[in-house]
């Protein structure tokens, strides 16, 4: 099977400046969620200078410090009693397990943070904030946020799964969490940030991920999917050389309201039947493509029985997506990097991408993995 695609919606700057105080009501709950997102920010944009730059976020700094501290400790620390690999737990060892990286991308309000929440177990120490559509305001997530998970499906030699929740691409509004921190955004600043997201984030998702999940509300028969995929892939691979393994792309039709949900094998076959050669050509960029539909998880529908039926179907499809991710992880076990090495690679890549230089993946991997023990 082959390859998938990515949806970038159009953006427009509608006013000379945005006054976020007119769009939201501040509260202690929202403030808490904003602080939590900052804590989980892996990579962020620094837009204070003339050129927007990528820089390490709090989560990347924290994780690197955890591993550096452990590598210099004379007495090894012990893992948590429940065997978890929590990055927040003070005084516990962060096991240097292999990590399987899943990036969630797509346009604003297509449900990236919503899906991240449902891929994380209920016992996870933190979940991304999801803004109700009734509140408006477009994109919620800012920057690139990292959450750790263990899939509910049991797999041999299970690695940790790191879920990267990417800021929505080409959104018409500054992300909700950023609007909270800066009350007034000029059109110039917001446009500069949008262009940086468009330039930097595809390359980060492509180079750092084993699997890229693209979410959209469009039907799989829409030919725009192919064009969007090429658009994403060409930007992601610009100045990118010698990548040893292409990521797998999972296309998710989110908030589906039809009656034919289907399983991923049927949907994937249908996708390639419809798009034929155009879909096959995507193998130049992605190793494989899978298609998954997620029905609407209803809050307000006429009867209780309809609510139960809708949400049961949603849960079933989430289980299928989990099983697919576990299957991919099992098949590509040898491609997973130790957690500490992946962090080092991330730091190197964000510096190179930010400087506009070519990313030589083979050289970077050799630099990170093959080191002089002395």
Coordinates of C-alpha atoms in Angstrom, one line a residue:
X1 CA 0.0 0.0 0.0
X2 CA 1.0 3.6 -0.4
X3 CA 0.6 6.9 0.7
X4 CA -1.4 9.6 2.1
X5 CA -1.8 13.2 2.4
X6 CA -2.1 16.3 4.3
X7 CA -4.7 19.1 4.5
X8 CA -3.7 22.7 4.7
X9 CA -6.6 25.1 4.6
X10 CA -6.4 28.7 3.4
X11 CA -5.6 31.5 5.8
X12 CA -6.5 35.1 5.7
X13 CA -5.7 38.1 7.8
X14 CA -9.0 39.8 8.2
X15 CA -8.1 42.7 10.4
X16 CA -5.1 44.9 11.1
X17 CA -4.9 43.5 14.6
X18 CA -6.7 40.9 16.8
X19 CA -7.9 41.8 20.2
X20 CA -8.3 38.5 22.0
X21 CA -10.1 40.1 24.9
X22 CA -13.1 40.5 22.6
X23 CA -13.2 36.7 21.8
X24 CA -12.8 34.9 25.1
X25 CA -13.7 34.9 28.7
X26 CA -10.7 34.3 31.0
X27 CA -11.1 31.8 33.8
X28 CA -8.9 29.9 36.2
X29 CA -9.7 26.7 34.3
X30 CA -8.5 28.1 31.0
X31 CA -5.5 29.6 32.7
X32 CA -4.6 26.2 34.1
X33 CA -5.0 24.5 30.7
X34 CA -2.8 27.1 29.1
X35 CA -0.1 26.6 31.7
X36 CA -0.3 22.8 31.1
X37 CA 0.1 23.2 27.4
X38 CA 3.2 25.3 27.9
X39 CA 4.5 22.5 30.1
X40 CA 4.0 20.0 27.2
X41 CA 5.4 22.2 24.5
X42 CA 8.1 20.3 22.7
X43 CA 9.0 22.9 20.0
X44 CA 7.8 26.5 19.9
X45 CA 8.1 29.5 17.7
X46 CA 10.1 32.5 18.8
X47 CA 8.5 35.5 17.0
X48 CA 10.0 38.3 18.9
X49 CA 12.8 39.0 16.4
X50 CA 12.5 39.9 12.7
X51 CA 12.8 36.3 11.6
X52 CA 10.6 33.7 13.4
X53 CA 12.8 30.9 14.8
X54 CA 12.3 27.5 16.2
X55 CA 13.4 26.8 19.7
X56 CA 13.1 24.0 22.3
X57 CA 10.0 24.1 24.4
X58 CA 9.7 23.3 28.1
X59 CA 9.0 19.6 27.4
X60 CA 12.1 19.1 25.2
X61 CA 14.3 20.9 27.7
X62 CA 12.8 18.9 30.6
X63 CA 13.2 15.6 28.9
X64 CA 16.8 16.3 27.9
X65 CA 17.7 17.3 31.4
X66 CA 16.1 14.2 32.8
X67 CA 18.3 11.9 30.6
X68 CA 21.4 14.0 31.1
X69 CA 20.9 13.9 34.9
X70 CA 20.5 10.1 34.8
X71 CA 23.6 9.6 32.6
X72 CA 25.8 11.3 35.1
X73 CA 24.2 9.8 38.2
X74 CA 26.5 7.5 40.2
X75 CA 23.6 5.4 41.6
X76 CA 20.8 4.4 39.2
X77 CA 17.4 5.5 40.1
X78 CA 14.5 3.0 40.2
X79 CA 11.4 3.0 38.0
X80 CA 8.0 3.8 39.3
X81 CA 6.2 1.0 41.2
X82 CA 3.5 0.7 38.5
X83 CA 6.1 0.4 35.7
X84 CA 5.0 3.6 34.0
X85 CA 7.5 5.8 32.2
X86 CA 6.1 9.2 33.4
X87 CA 8.2 12.2 32.4
X88 CA 6.6 14.3 35.1
X89 CA 7.2 12.1 38.1
X90 CA 9.9 13.8 40.3
X91 CA 12.7 11.5 41.4
X92 CA 11.7 8.6 39.1
X93 CA 13.9 7.2 36.4
X94 CA 12.8 7.9 32.8
X95 CA 13.5 4.6 31.1
X96 CA 15.4 5.0 27.8
X97 CA 12.9 2.8 25.9
X98 CA 12.6 3.0 22.2
X99 CA 9.9 5.5 21.2
X100 CA 7.4 5.3 18.4
X101 CA 6.5 8.8 17.2
X102 CA 3.0 9.7 16.0
X103 CA 2.4 13.2 14.7
X104 CA -1.2 14.6 14.3
X105 CA -1.5 17.3 11.7
X106 CA -4.2 19.1 9.8
X107 CA -6.1 22.3 9.4
X108 CA -7.6 24.2 12.3
X109 CA -10.7 22.8 14.0
X110 CA -10.3 19.4 12.3
X111 CA -9.9 17.6 15.7
X112 CA -6.2 17.0 16.3
X113 CA -6.3 17.7 20.0
X114 CA -9.6 15.9 20.2
X115 CA -8.1 12.7 18.7
X116 CA -5.0 13.1 20.8
X117 CA -7.2 13.0 23.9
X118 CA -8.8 9.7 22.7
X119 CA -5.4 8.1 21.9
X120 CA -4.2 8.9 25.4
X121 CA -5.3 6.5 28.2
X122 CA -7.7 7.9 30.9
X123 CA -4.8 7.4 33.4
X124 CA -2.5 9.8 31.5
X125 CA -1.3 12.6 33.7
X126 CA -2.3 15.2 31.2
X127 CA -4.4 15.7 28.1
X128 CA -4.5 18.5 25.5
X129 CA -7.1 21.2 26.0
X130 CA -10.0 21.0 23.5
X131 CA -12.1 24.1 22.9
X132 CA -15.8 23.5 22.3
X133 CA -16.9 24.6 18.8
X134 CA -19.6 26.6 20.4
X135 CA -17.0 28.9 21.8
X136 CA -15.5 29.6 18.4
X137 CA -12.1 31.0 18.0
X138 CA -10.6 28.4 15.6
X139 CA -7.3 26.7 16.4
X140 CA -6.7 25.7 20.0
X141 CA -3.2 24.2 20.1
X142 CA -0.1 26.3 19.7
X143 CA 3.3 25.1 18.6
X144 CA 4.1 21.4 18.9
X145 CA 3.0 19.6 22.1
X146 CA 4.2 16.2 23.3
X147 CA 2.2 13.6 25.2
X148 CA 3.3 10.1 26.2
X149 CA 1.1 7.1 25.8
X150 CA 1.0 3.3 25.9
X151 CA -1.6 2.0 23.4
X152 CA -4.4 0.0 25.0
X153 CA -3.8 -2.8 22.5
X154 CA -1.2 -5.2 24.0
X155 CA 1.8 -5.6 21.7
X156 CA 5.0 -7.5 22.2
X157 CA 8.1 -5.4 23.1
X158 CA 5.8 -2.3 23.5
X159 CA 7.7 0.9 23.2
X160 CA 6.5 4.2 24.5
X161 CA 4.3 6.2 22.1
X162 CA 4.9 9.9 21.9
X163 CA 2.0 11.8 20.4
X164 CA 2.9 15.1 18.8
X165 CA 0.0 17.5 18.6
X166 CA 0.8 20.1 15.9
X167 CA -0.6 23.6 15.6
X168 CA -3.2 23.8 12.9
X169 CA -1.8 24.9 9.5
X170 CA -3.0 28.1 7.8
X171 CA -5.6 28.9 10.3
X172 CA -7.5 32.2 10.1
X173 CA -6.9 33.0 13.8
X174 CA -4.0 32.9 16.2
X175 CA -4.3 29.7 18.3
X176 CA -6.5 30.1 21.4
X177 CA -3.8 29.4 23.9
X178 CA -1.5 32.1 22.4
X179 CA -4.3 34.7 22.3
X180 CA -4.6 34.3 26.1
X181 CA -0.9 35.1 26.6
X182 CA -0.9 38.2 24.3
X183 CA -4.0 40.2 24.2
X184 CA -3.3 42.1 20.9
X185 CA -1.9 40.5 17.8
X186 CA -1.0 42.7 14.9
X187 CA -1.8 41.4 11.4
X188 CA 1.9 41.6 10.5
X189 CA 2.9 39.4 13.5
X190 CA 0.2 36.9 12.9
X191 CA 1.0 36.6 9.2
X192 CA 4.7 36.2 10.0
X193 CA 3.9 33.4 12.4
X194 CA 1.5 31.7 10.0
X195 CA 4.2 31.6 7.3
X196 CA 6.7 30.1 9.8
X197 CA 4.2 27.4 10.7
X198 CA 3.7 26.6 7.1
X199 CA 7.4 26.4 6.4
X200 CA 8.8 24.7 9.5
X201 CA 6.2 22.3 10.8
X202 CA 5.8 20.0 7.7
X203 CA 9.5 19.2 7.8
X204 CA 9.4 18.6 11.6
X205 CA 6.5 16.2 11.3
X206 CA 8.1 14.3 8.4
X207 CA 11.6 13.9 9.9
X208 CA 10.6 13.2 13.5
X209 CA 7.7 10.8 13.0
X210 CA 7.2 7.1 12.4
X211 CA 3.5 7.8 11.6
X212 CA 1.8 11.0 10.5
X213 CA -1.9 11.2 11.1
X214 CA -3.7 13.7 8.9
X215 CA -7.1 14.8 9.9
X216 CA -9.7 16.4 7.7
X217 CA -13.5 16.7 7.5
X218 CA -13.5 16.0 3.7
X219 CA -14.6 12.7 2.2
X220 CA -11.9 10.4 0.9
X221 CA -13.2 10.7 -2.7
X222 CA -12.3 14.4 -2.7
X223 CA -9.4 14.8 -5.2
X224 CA -8.1 17.7 -3.2
X225 CA -6.6 15.1 -0.9
X226 CA -4.0 14.2 -3.5
X227 CA -3.1 17.8 -4.1
X228 CA -2.9 18.5 -0.4
X229 CA -0.6 15.5 0.1
X230 CA 1.8 16.7 -2.6
X231 CA 1.7 20.2 -1.2
X232 CA 2.6 18.9 2.3
X233 CA 5.2 16.4 1.0
X234 CA 7.0 18.9 -1.2
X235 CA 7.3 21.4 1.6
X236 CA 8.3 18.7 4.1
X237 CA 11.0 17.3 1.9
X238 CA 12.5 20.6 0.6
X239 CA 16.2 20.7 1.6
X240 CA 15.8 17.1 3.0
X241 CA 18.3 14.5 1.9
X242 CA 19.1 10.9 2.6
X243 CA 16.1 10.0 4.7
X244 CA 16.5 6.2 5.5
X245 CA 12.8 5.5 6.2
X246 CA 9.8 7.3 4.9
X247 CA 7.0 7.8 7.4
X248 CA 3.6 6.1 7.1
X249 CA 0.6 8.4 6.6
X250 CA -2.8 7.6 8.1
X251 CA -5.6 9.7 6.6
X252 CA -8.5 10.3 9.1
X253 CA -11.9 11.5 7.9
X254 CA -13.0 13.0 11.2
X255 CA -16.5 14.0 12.3
X256 CA -18.0 11.7 9.7
X257 CA -21.8 12.0 9.6
X258 CA -22.7 9.3 7.0
X259 CA -24.0 5.8 7.6
X260 CA -21.1 3.8 6.0
X261 CA -18.2 3.9 8.3
X262 CA -16.2 1.0 7.0
X263 CA -12.9 -0.6 8.2
X264 CA -9.5 0.8 7.3
X265 CA -8.8 -2.0 4.8
X266 CA -11.9 -1.3 2.8
X267 CA -11.5 2.5 3.0
X268 CA -7.8 2.3 1.9
X269 CA -8.7 0.1 -1.1
X270 CA -11.5 2.5 -2.0
X271 CA -9.1 5.5 -1.8
X272 CA -6.6 3.9 -4.3
X273 CA -9.4 2.8 -6.6
X274 CA -10.7 6.3 -6.8
X275 CA -7.4 8.1 -7.2
X276 CA -5.5 5.4 -9.1
X277 CA -2.1 6.6 -10.4
X278 CA -2.2 9.8 -8.6
X279 CA -2.3 7.9 -5.3
X280 CA 0.4 5.5 -6.3
X281 CA 2.8 8.3 -7.1
X282 CA 2.7 9.3 -3.5
X283 CA 5.0 6.4 -2.8
X284 CA 7.9 8.7 -3.5
X285 CA 7.1 10.5 -0.2
X286 CA 5.4 7.9 2.1
X287 CA 5.9 4.3 2.7
X288 CA 2.2 3.5 3.1
X289 CA -1.2 5.0 3.4
X290 CA -4.2 3.9 5.4
X291 CA -7.6 5.5 5.6
X292 CA -9.7 5.6 8.8
X293 CA -13.1 7.1 9.4
X294 CA -14.2 8.5 12.8
X295 CA -17.9 9.3 13.2
X296 CA -19.1 12.2 15.2
X297 CA -19.1 11.6 18.9
X298 CA -22.4 13.2 19.7
X299 CA -23.2 15.4 22.7
X300 CA -26.7 16.6 21.7
X301 CA -28.8 14.3 19.5
X302 CA -32.5 13.6 19.7
X303 CA -32.6 10.4 21.6
X304 CA -30.5 8.5 24.1
X305 CA -30.4 5.4 21.9
X306 CA -29.0 7.5 19.0
X307 CA -26.3 8.8 21.4
X308 CA -25.3 5.4 22.5
X309 CA -25.2 4.0 19.0
X310 CA -23.1 6.9 17.7
X311 CA -20.6 6.8 20.5
X312 CA -20.3 3.0 20.4
X313 CA -19.4 3.3 16.7
X314 CA -16.9 6.0 17.5
X315 CA -15.2 3.9 20.2
X316 CA -15.1 0.9 17.9
X317 CA -13.2 3.1 15.2
X318 CA -10.8 4.4 17.8
X319 CA -10.0 0.8 18.8
X320 CA -9.4 0.0 15.2
X321 CA -7.0 3.0 14.9
X322 CA -5.2 1.9 18.0
X323 CA -4.9 -1.7 16.6
X324 CA -3.5 -0.3 13.3
X325 CA -0.9 1.8 15.1
X326 CA 0.1 -1.2 17.2
X327 CA 0.4 -3.3 14.1
X328 CA 2.6 -0.7 12.4
X329 CA 4.8 -0.3 15.5
X330 CA 5.3 -4.1 15.7
X331 CA 6.3 -4.3 12.0
X332 CA 8.7 -1.4 12.2
X333 CA 10.3 -2.1 15.6
X334 CA 13.8 -1.8 14.3
X335 CA 13.1 1.8 13.2
X336 CA 12.3 3.0 16.7
X337 CA 15.0 5.0 18.4
X338 CA 15.9 5.2 22.1
X339 CA 14.1 8.1 23.7
X340 CA 17.2 10.0 24.6
X341 CA 18.6 9.7 21.0
X342 CA 15.3 10.9 19.5
X343 CA 15.5 14.0 21.8
X344 CA 19.0 14.7 20.6
X345 CA 17.9 14.3 17.0
X346 CA 14.9 16.6 17.5
X347 CA 17.2 19.4 19.0
X348 CA 19.6 19.1 16.0
X349 CA 16.8 19.2 13.4
X350 CA 15.0 22.2 14.8
X351 CA 18.2 24.2 14.8
X352 CA 19.0 23.2 11.2
X353 CA 15.4 23.8 10.0
X354 CA 15.2 27.2 11.8
X355 CA 18.4 28.3 10.0
X356 CA 17.1 27.3 6.6
X357 CA 19.9 24.8 6.0
X358 CA 19.6 21.4 4.3
X359 CA 18.7 18.5 6.6
X360 CA 21.0 15.5 6.0
X361 CA 19.2 12.8 7.8
X362 CA 21.8 10.0 7.4
X363 CA 24.5 12.3 8.7
X364 CA 22.4 13.4 11.7
X365 CA 21.4 9.8 12.6
X366 CA 25.0 8.7 12.5
X367 CA 26.0 11.7 14.6
X368 CA 23.3 10.9 17.2
X369 CA 23.4 7.1 17.4
X370 CA 27.1 6.3 16.7
X371 CA 29.0 8.2 19.3
X372 CA 32.5 7.8 20.7
X373 CA 31.9 6.1 24.2
X374 CA 34.7 8.2 25.6

